[in-house]
Tab-separated table of C-alpha atoms and ligand atoms in Angstrom:
chain	number	residue	atom	x	y	z
W	1	UNK	CA	-17.212	4.844	23.964
W	2	UNK	CA	-14.856	2.797	21.720
W	3	UNK	CA	-13.570	4.279	18.499
W	4	UNK	CA	-14.318	1.211	16.408
W	5	UNK	CA	-14.080	1.390	12.615
W	6	UNK	CA	-15.225	-1.590	10.568
W	7	UNK	CA	-12.506	-2.014	7.967
W	8	UNK	CA	-12.445	-4.239	4.882
W	9	UNK	CA	-9.392	-5.554	3.099
W	10	UNK	CA	-10.632	-5.809	-0.499
W	11	UNK	CA	-8.091	-8.000	-2.253
W	12	UNK	CA	-8.068	-8.169	-6.037
W	13	UNK	CA	-7.011	-11.035	-8.209
W	14	UNK	CA	-4.921	-10.254	-11.274
W	15	UNK	CA	-5.656	-7.444	-13.751
W	16	UNK	CA	-4.453	-8.566	-17.153
W	17	UNK	CA	-2.853	-6.168	-19.618
W	18	UNK	CA	-5.907	-6.328	-21.868
W	19	UNK	CA	-8.350	-5.574	-19.028
W	20	UNK	CA	-9.789	-2.065	-19.221
W	21	UNK	CA	-10.070	0.438	-16.387
W	22	UNK	CA	-13.833	-0.024	-16.627
W	23	UNK	CA	-13.324	-3.767	-16.030
W	24	UNK	CA	-11.259	-2.993	-12.937
W	25	UNK	CA	-13.769	-0.422	-11.646
W	26	UNK	CA	-16.591	-2.941	-12.066
W	27	UNK	CA	-14.674	-5.410	-9.881
W	28	UNK	CA	-13.934	-2.693	-7.328
W	29	UNK	CA	-17.645	-1.866	-7.180
W	30	UNK	CA	-18.513	-5.526	-6.493
W	31	UNK	CA	-15.922	-5.624	-3.705
W	32	UNK	CA	-17.160	-2.295	-2.303
W	33	UNK	CA	-20.761	-3.487	-2.175
W	34	UNK	CA	-19.815	-6.811	-0.580
W	35	UNK	CA	-17.729	-5.002	2.037
W	36	UNK	CA	-20.576	-2.582	2.751
W	37	UNK	CA	-22.982	-5.487	3.067
W	38	UNK	CA	-20.701	-6.892	5.748
W	39	UNK	CA	-20.648	-3.630	7.686
W	40	UNK	CA	-17.460	-2.050	6.397
W	41	UNK	CA	-17.037	1.721	6.831
W	42	UNK	CA	-13.601	1.822	5.169
W	43	UNK	CA	-12.608	-0.379	2.210
W	44	UNK	CA	-8.917	-0.717	1.372
W	45	UNK	CA	-8.032	-1.596	-2.225
W	46	UNK	CA	-4.593	-2.659	-3.558
W	47	UNK	CA	-1.722	-0.727	-5.099
W	48	UNK	CA	-2.233	0.075	-8.833
W	49	UNK	CA	-5.812	-1.194	-8.614
W	50	UNK	CA	-6.889	0.108	-12.031
W	51	UNK	CA	-4.293	-1.525	-14.278
W	52	UNK	CA	-2.016	-4.478	-14.552
W	53	UNK	CA	1.326	-4.021	-12.769
W	54	UNK	CA	2.779	-2.147	-15.748
W	55	UNK	CA	6.318	-1.667	-14.311
W	56	UNK	CA	6.685	-5.283	-15.448
W	57	UNK	CA	7.044	-3.900	-18.994
W	58	UNK	CA	9.631	-1.675	-20.637
W	59	UNK	CA	8.298	1.092	-22.850
W	60	UNK	CA	10.184	4.075	-24.291
W	61	UNK	CA	7.082	5.458	-25.989
W	62	UNK	CA	6.020	8.237	-23.593
W	63	UNK	CA	2.513	8.230	-25.050
W	64	UNK	CA	2.195	4.532	-24.236
W	65	UNK	CA	3.742	5.069	-20.789
W	66	UNK	CA	1.179	7.758	-20.000
W	67	UNK	CA	-1.715	5.432	-20.842
W	68	UNK	CA	-0.948	3.634	-17.589
W	69	UNK	CA	-1.519	6.807	-15.538
W	70	UNK	CA	-4.560	8.756	-14.300
W	71	UNK	CA	-4.499	12.471	-15.078
W	72	UNK	CA	-7.532	13.145	-12.920
W	73	UNK	CA	-9.034	11.336	-9.937
W	74	UNK	CA	-11.889	10.748	-10.098
W	75	UNK	CA	-12.141	10.598	-13.852
W	76	UNK	CA	-15.170	9.613	-15.903
W	77	UNK	CA	-14.251	5.932	-15.619
W	78	UNK	CA	-13.500	6.019	-11.856
W	79	UNK	CA	-16.318	8.395	-10.875
W	80	UNK	CA	-18.804	5.474	-10.423
W	81	UNK	CA	-16.645	4.114	-7.589
W	82	UNK	CA	-16.583	7.477	-5.824
W	83	UNK	CA	-20.317	7.985	-6.320
W	84	UNK	CA	-21.277	4.499	-5.080
W	85	UNK	CA	-19.007	4.779	-2.042
W	86	UNK	CA	-20.573	8.116	-1.118
W	87	UNK	CA	-24.069	6.710	-1.687
W	88	UNK	CA	-23.295	3.781	0.629
W	89	UNK	CA	-21.522	6.008	3.160
W	90	UNK	CA	-18.288	4.015	2.868
W	91	UNK	CA	-14.774	5.416	2.768
W	92	UNK	CA	-12.024	3.804	0.700
W	93	UNK	CA	-8.339	3.778	-0.208
W	94	UNK	CA	-7.352	3.331	-3.859
W	95	UNK	CA	-3.939	2.798	-5.427
W	96	UNK	CA	-3.195	4.067	-8.950
W	97	UNK	CA	-0.540	5.537	-11.224
W	98	UNK	CA	-0.753	9.340	-10.990
W	99	UNK	CA	0.318	11.810	-13.701
W	100	UNK	CA	0.133	15.312	-12.209
W	101	UNK	CA	-0.829	18.420	-14.266
W	102	UNK	CA	2.824	19.550	-14.102
W	103	UNK	CA	4.043	16.229	-15.491
W	104	UNK	CA	5.161	14.218	-12.478
W	105	UNK	CA	4.556	10.465	-12.339
W	106	UNK	CA	3.877	8.845	-8.950
W	107	UNK	CA	2.745	5.510	-7.532
W	108	UNK	CA	-0.118	6.937	-5.513
W	109	UNK	CA	-2.775	5.924	-3.001
W	110	UNK	CA	-5.665	8.158	-1.992
W	111	UNK	CA	-8.103	8.003	0.887
W	112	UNK	CA	-11.737	9.139	0.857
W	113	UNK	CA	-13.967	9.530	3.944
W	114	UNK	CA	-17.442	8.037	4.412
W	115	UNK	CA	-19.103	11.281	3.325
W	116	UNK	CA	-17.108	11.292	0.070
W	117	UNK	CA	-14.709	13.990	1.254
W	118	UNK	CA	-11.028	13.769	0.303
W	119	UNK	CA	-8.791	12.748	3.233
W	120	UNK	CA	-5.342	12.630	1.667
W	121	UNK	CA	-3.036	11.373	-1.013
W	122	UNK	CA	0.230	9.482	-0.473
W	123	UNK	CA	2.943	9.083	-3.109
W	124	UNK	CA	5.193	6.042	-2.710
W	125	UNK	CA	8.646	6.731	-1.290
W	126	UNK	CA	10.401	3.351	-1.489
W	127	UNK	CA	10.494	2.504	-5.203
W	128	UNK	CA	11.961	-1.004	-5.599
W	129	UNK	CA	13.305	-2.525	-8.753
W	130	UNK	CA	15.374	-0.666	-11.355
W	131	UNK	CA	15.325	2.168	-13.928
W	132	UNK	CA	16.824	0.361	-16.920
W	133	UNK	CA	15.806	-2.941	-18.501
W	134	UNK	CA	17.731	-5.845	-16.988
W	135	UNK	CA	18.109	-8.571	-19.583
W	136	UNK	CA	18.519	-11.442	-17.137
W	137	UNK	CA	15.018	-11.000	-15.755
W	138	UNK	CA	12.035	-13.124	-16.786
W	139	UNK	CA	10.030	-9.954	-16.086
W	140	UNK	CA	11.012	-6.373	-15.269
W	141	UNK	CA	10.280	-4.323	-12.153
W	142	UNK	CA	10.800	-0.815	-13.544
W	143	UNK	CA	9.316	1.283	-10.753
W	144	UNK	CA	12.433	3.483	-10.735
W	145	UNK	CA	11.748	4.199	-14.414
W	146	UNK	CA	8.018	4.845	-14.271
W	147	UNK	CA	7.719	6.731	-10.980
W	148	UNK	CA	9.363	9.566	-9.078
W	149	UNK	CA	9.871	9.261	-5.326
W	150	UNK	CA	6.966	10.831	-3.462
W	151	UNK	CA	8.190	14.267	-2.261
W	152	UNK	CA	5.860	14.654	0.747
W	153	UNK	CA	7.109	11.647	2.720
W	154	UNK	CA	4.977	9.724	5.200
W	155	UNK	CA	1.920	11.679	6.392
W	156	UNK	CA	-1.008	11.187	8.740
W	157	UNK	CA	-4.505	12.647	8.662
W	158	UNK	CA	-7.410	12.802	11.106
W	159	UNK	CA	-10.174	10.593	9.693
W	160	UNK	CA	-12.451	7.676	10.625
W	161	UNK	CA	-12.391	8.843	14.254
W	162	UNK	CA	-8.625	8.612	14.618
W	163	UNK	CA	-5.224	9.203	13.028
W	164	UNK	CA	-4.640	7.381	9.757
W	165	UNK	CA	-1.643	6.945	7.483
W	166	UNK	CA	-0.872	5.254	4.183
W	167	UNK	CA	2.066	3.261	2.782
W	168	UNK	CA	2.469	1.492	-0.547
W	169	UNK	CA	3.936	-1.952	-1.091
W	170	UNK	CA	7.746	-1.822	-0.730
W	171	UNK	CA	7.354	0.903	1.949
W	172	UNK	CA	6.034	-1.858	4.242
W	173	UNK	CA	9.438	-3.583	4.251
W	174	UNK	CA	11.197	-0.562	5.746
W	175	UNK	CA	10.723	0.005	9.504
W	176	UNK	CA	11.248	3.735	9.109
W	177	UNK	CA	7.998	3.941	7.140
W	178	UNK	CA	5.937	2.782	10.127
W	179	UNK	CA	8.050	4.634	12.683
W	180	UNK	CA	7.564	8.009	11.004
W	181	UNK	CA	3.814	7.371	10.921
W	182	UNK	CA	3.978	6.088	14.514
W	183	UNK	CA	5.750	9.264	15.606
W	184	UNK	CA	2.942	11.168	13.867
W	185	UNK	CA	0.368	9.267	15.944
W	186	UNK	CA	-0.920	6.735	13.406
W	187	UNK	CA	-3.588	4.368	14.733
W	188	UNK	CA	-4.516	2.823	11.376
W	189	UNK	CA	-2.148	2.369	8.418
W	190	UNK	CA	-3.493	1.167	5.057
W	191	UNK	CA	-1.081	-0.493	2.613
W	192	UNK	CA	-1.802	-1.659	-0.940
W	193	UNK	CA	0.712	-4.022	-2.561
W	194	UNK	CA	1.524	-5.948	-5.745
W	195	UNK	CA	4.229	-8.478	-4.837
W	196	UNK	CA	5.520	-11.104	-7.257
W	197	UNK	CA	6.343	-14.429	-5.662
W	198	UNK	CA	9.655	-14.482	-7.535
W	199	UNK	CA	12.194	-11.703	-6.990
W	200	UNK	CA	14.847	-12.131	-9.726
W	201	UNK	CA	17.729	-10.417	-7.838
W	202	UNK	CA	17.276	-12.782	-4.874
W	203	UNK	CA	15.452	-16.002	-5.836
W	204	UNK	CA	16.693	-17.594	-2.610
W	205	UNK	CA	14.191	-15.348	-0.782
W	206	UNK	CA	11.183	-16.491	-2.814
W	207	UNK	CA	10.191	-19.290	-0.434
W	208	UNK	CA	9.916	-16.743	2.407
W	209	UNK	CA	7.628	-14.371	0.467
W	210	UNK	CA	4.433	-14.907	2.448
W	211	UNK	CA	6.348	-15.017	5.737
W	212	UNK	CA	8.173	-11.749	4.986
W	213	UNK	CA	4.903	-10.110	4.000
W	214	UNK	CA	3.382	-11.071	7.336
W	215	UNK	CA	6.518	-10.344	9.351
W	216	UNK	CA	6.991	-6.756	8.234
W	217	UNK	CA	3.358	-5.701	8.627
W	218	UNK	CA	2.920	-7.370	12.015
W	219	UNK	CA	6.186	-5.839	13.221
W	220	UNK	CA	5.169	-2.411	11.942
W	221	UNK	CA	1.830	-2.665	13.713
W	222	UNK	CA	3.223	-3.835	17.063
W	223	UNK	CA	6.317	-1.572	17.173
W	224	UNK	CA	4.178	1.519	16.614
W	225	UNK	CA	0.958	0.540	18.388
W	226	UNK	CA	-1.197	0.797	15.275
W	227	UNK	CA	-3.638	-1.220	13.205
W	228	UNK	CA	-2.260	-2.216	9.795
W	229	UNK	CA	-4.390	-3.252	6.812
W	230	UNK	CA	-2.385	-4.768	3.942
W	231	UNK	CA	-4.185	-5.500	0.675
W	232	UNK	CA	-2.819	-7.405	-2.331
W	233	UNK	CA	-3.452	-7.465	-5.992
W	234	UNK	CA	-2.764	-11.207	-6.189
W	235	UNK	CA	-2.737	-14.184	-8.501
W	236	UNK	CA	-1.159	-14.681	-11.907
W	237	UNK	CA	-0.904	-11.438	-13.892
W	238	UNK	CA	0.433	-11.982	-17.436
W	239	UNK	CA	2.185	-15.145	-16.339
W	240	UNK	CA	3.703	-13.620	-13.173
W	241	UNK	CA	2.252	-15.051	-9.937
W	242	UNK	CA	1.822	-12.566	-7.088
W	243	UNK	CA	1.271	-13.259	-3.388
W	244	UNK	CA	-2.028	-12.738	-1.646
W	245	UNK	CA	-2.115	-12.684	2.129
W	246	UNK	CA	-4.235	-9.545	2.458
W	247	UNK	CA	-4.905	-9.052	6.141
W	248	UNK	CA	-6.013	-6.847	9.004
W	249	UNK	CA	-3.538	-6.663	11.864
W	250	UNK	CA	-4.161	-5.591	15.490
W	251	UNK	CA	-1.662	-3.302	17.305
W	252	UNK	CA	-0.438	-6.453	19.078
W	253	UNK	CA	0.836	-7.642	15.702
W	254	UNK	CA	-1.766	-10.404	15.622
W	255	UNK	CA	-3.673	-10.998	12.398
W	256	UNK	CA	-7.423	-10.711	13.034
W	257	UNK	CA	-8.605	-11.343	9.452
W	258	UNK	CA	-6.861	-12.689	6.352
W	259	UNK	CA	-7.808	-13.557	2.782
W	260	UNK	CA	-7.418	-17.257	1.989
W	261	UNK	CA	-7.120	-17.142	-1.789
W	262	UNK	CA	-5.461	-15.133	-4.535
W	263	UNK	CA	-8.581	-13.761	-6.206
W	264	UNK	CA	-11.085	-10.987	-5.521
W	265	UNK	CA	-11.907	-11.477	-1.840
W	266	UNK	CA	-13.140	-9.362	1.076
W	267	UNK	CA	-12.359	-9.780	4.764
W	268	UNK	CA	-13.728	-7.395	7.402
W	269	UNK	CA	-12.751	-6.670	10.999
W	270	UNK	CA	-13.884	-4.274	13.726
W	271	UNK	CA	-10.819	-2.132	14.419
W	272	UNK	CA	-11.114	-0.431	17.809
W	273	UNK	CA	-8.622	2.427	17.553
W	274	UNK	CA	-8.555	2.635	21.350
W	275	UNK	CA	-6.708	-0.711	21.301
W	276	UNK	CA	-3.650	1.263	20.165
W	277	UNK	CA	-3.462	3.247	23.366
W	278	UNK	CA	-2.057	0.600	25.702
W	279	UNK	CA	0.886	0.025	23.299
W	280	UNK	CA	1.525	3.732	22.755
W	281	UNK	CA	1.351	4.404	26.511
W	282	UNK	CA	3.483	1.464	27.684
W	283	UNK	CA	6.038	-0.540	25.741
W	284	UNK	CA	6.175	1.921	22.794
W	285	UNK	CA	5.808	5.123	24.744
W	286	UNK	CA	8.284	6.994	22.537
W	287	UNK	CA	8.631	9.992	24.872
W	288	UNK	CA	9.397	7.781	27.860
W	289	UNK	CA	11.613	5.115	26.317
W	290	UNK	CA	12.953	6.154	22.926
W	291	UNK	CA	16.438	7.705	23.143
W	292	UNK	CA	17.581	8.650	19.644
W	293	UNK	CA	20.337	10.865	21.025
W	294	UNK	CA	21.997	7.714	22.351
W	295	UNK	CA	21.493	5.526	19.279
W	296	UNK	CA	24.611	6.486	17.403
W	297	UNK	CA	22.333	7.061	14.428
W	298	UNK	CA	23.982	7.259	11.019
W	299	UNK	CA	22.497	8.757	7.866
W	300	UNK	CA	23.471	5.946	5.490
W	301	UNK	CA	24.882	2.433	5.275
W	302	UNK	CA	28.314	2.103	6.821
W	303	UNK	CA	31.300	1.225	4.661
W	304	UNK	CA	31.505	-2.038	6.612
W	305	UNK	CA	28.676	-3.471	4.498
W	306	UNK	CA	29.928	-4.567	1.056
W	307	UNK	CA	28.330	-2.678	-1.869
W	308	UNK	CA	25.867	-4.629	-4.034
P	1	ING	N1	6.608	-4.883	-5.019
P	1	ING	C1	7.442	-5.691	-4.233
P	1	ING	C2	7.363	-5.466	-2.727
P	1	ING	O1	8.112	-4.762	-2.096
P	1	ING	C3	9.489	-6.923	-4.092
P	1	ING	C4	8.874	-5.680	-4.697
P	1	ING	C5	9.099	-8.167	-4.537
P	1	ING	C6	10.391	-6.812	-3.046
P	1	ING	C7	9.631	-9.330	-3.967
P	1	ING	C8	10.939	-7.954	-2.452
P	1	ING	C9	10.550	-9.206	-2.905
P	1	ING	O2	6.494	-6.140	-2.157
P	1	ING	C10	6.340	-3.543	-4.993
P	1	ING	N2	5.431	-3.109	-5.885
P	1	ING	O3	6.885	-2.770	-4.236
């Protein structure tokens, strides 16, 4: 019997700074119901799906900073999403800013099973951008200011009939992210992202934005024999256009479903987790073919590469 999970990529259009959490939850509920109506058993939402991408703004007022974060999940305003998902028997992944009881700030994604049970929580490891305001920028990307690096690293959990893992946004650009999850047996990796079209430190890359998005997720899927579901918050947020391209990717690296626009949009695919096996048992049979002891691995960049 195949281990097929019907998965939805539930892309969001922009969340403006003035939009409330309740506004965002209402949109998430519409996406959840549409996905359920199309047979989805797992609905993947974007990174920071409750607020605008607030690392775009500098704020030294800690009270204001903390307004961007959730101190409990679910909270009164997010509880309707959890309740409706459980009522419909649909699992989901949700990205949000997390403020822990002991005062740590993370860029977090959680996963909930179809019965409403908690599967796991992942805290973003690769924080792009910068920690101090950079005056040359048309907009900031202060993830190194707002968030701490997730201390638990890349984890997998048994859920949805297989082994699942989570990454967030910039993590998807780093092959190690997928490889660690691949080594831990991942068969389905869910990734929320908020990616501006323009990257101020390297504008010459901007025209490759959609290609790079596709490249890294397809490579991660194929090189680790896993399904990958990447989901954008897209469109123009406070004057900053962000890429869409939300998609569901087969372990071959082929895209089987993709959003066409940059608004709220659902695509669904039947993900047979058994499709991972032929990749994990042949070309990417790590035990048989991977030889790290012969790689000449180094812990950090060699001096041969000029510093930034
Ligand atoms: N955003 C972006 C990402 O990795 C970025 C940062 C933008 C990197 C453009 C490179 C180019 O997709 C987040 N939130 O990580």
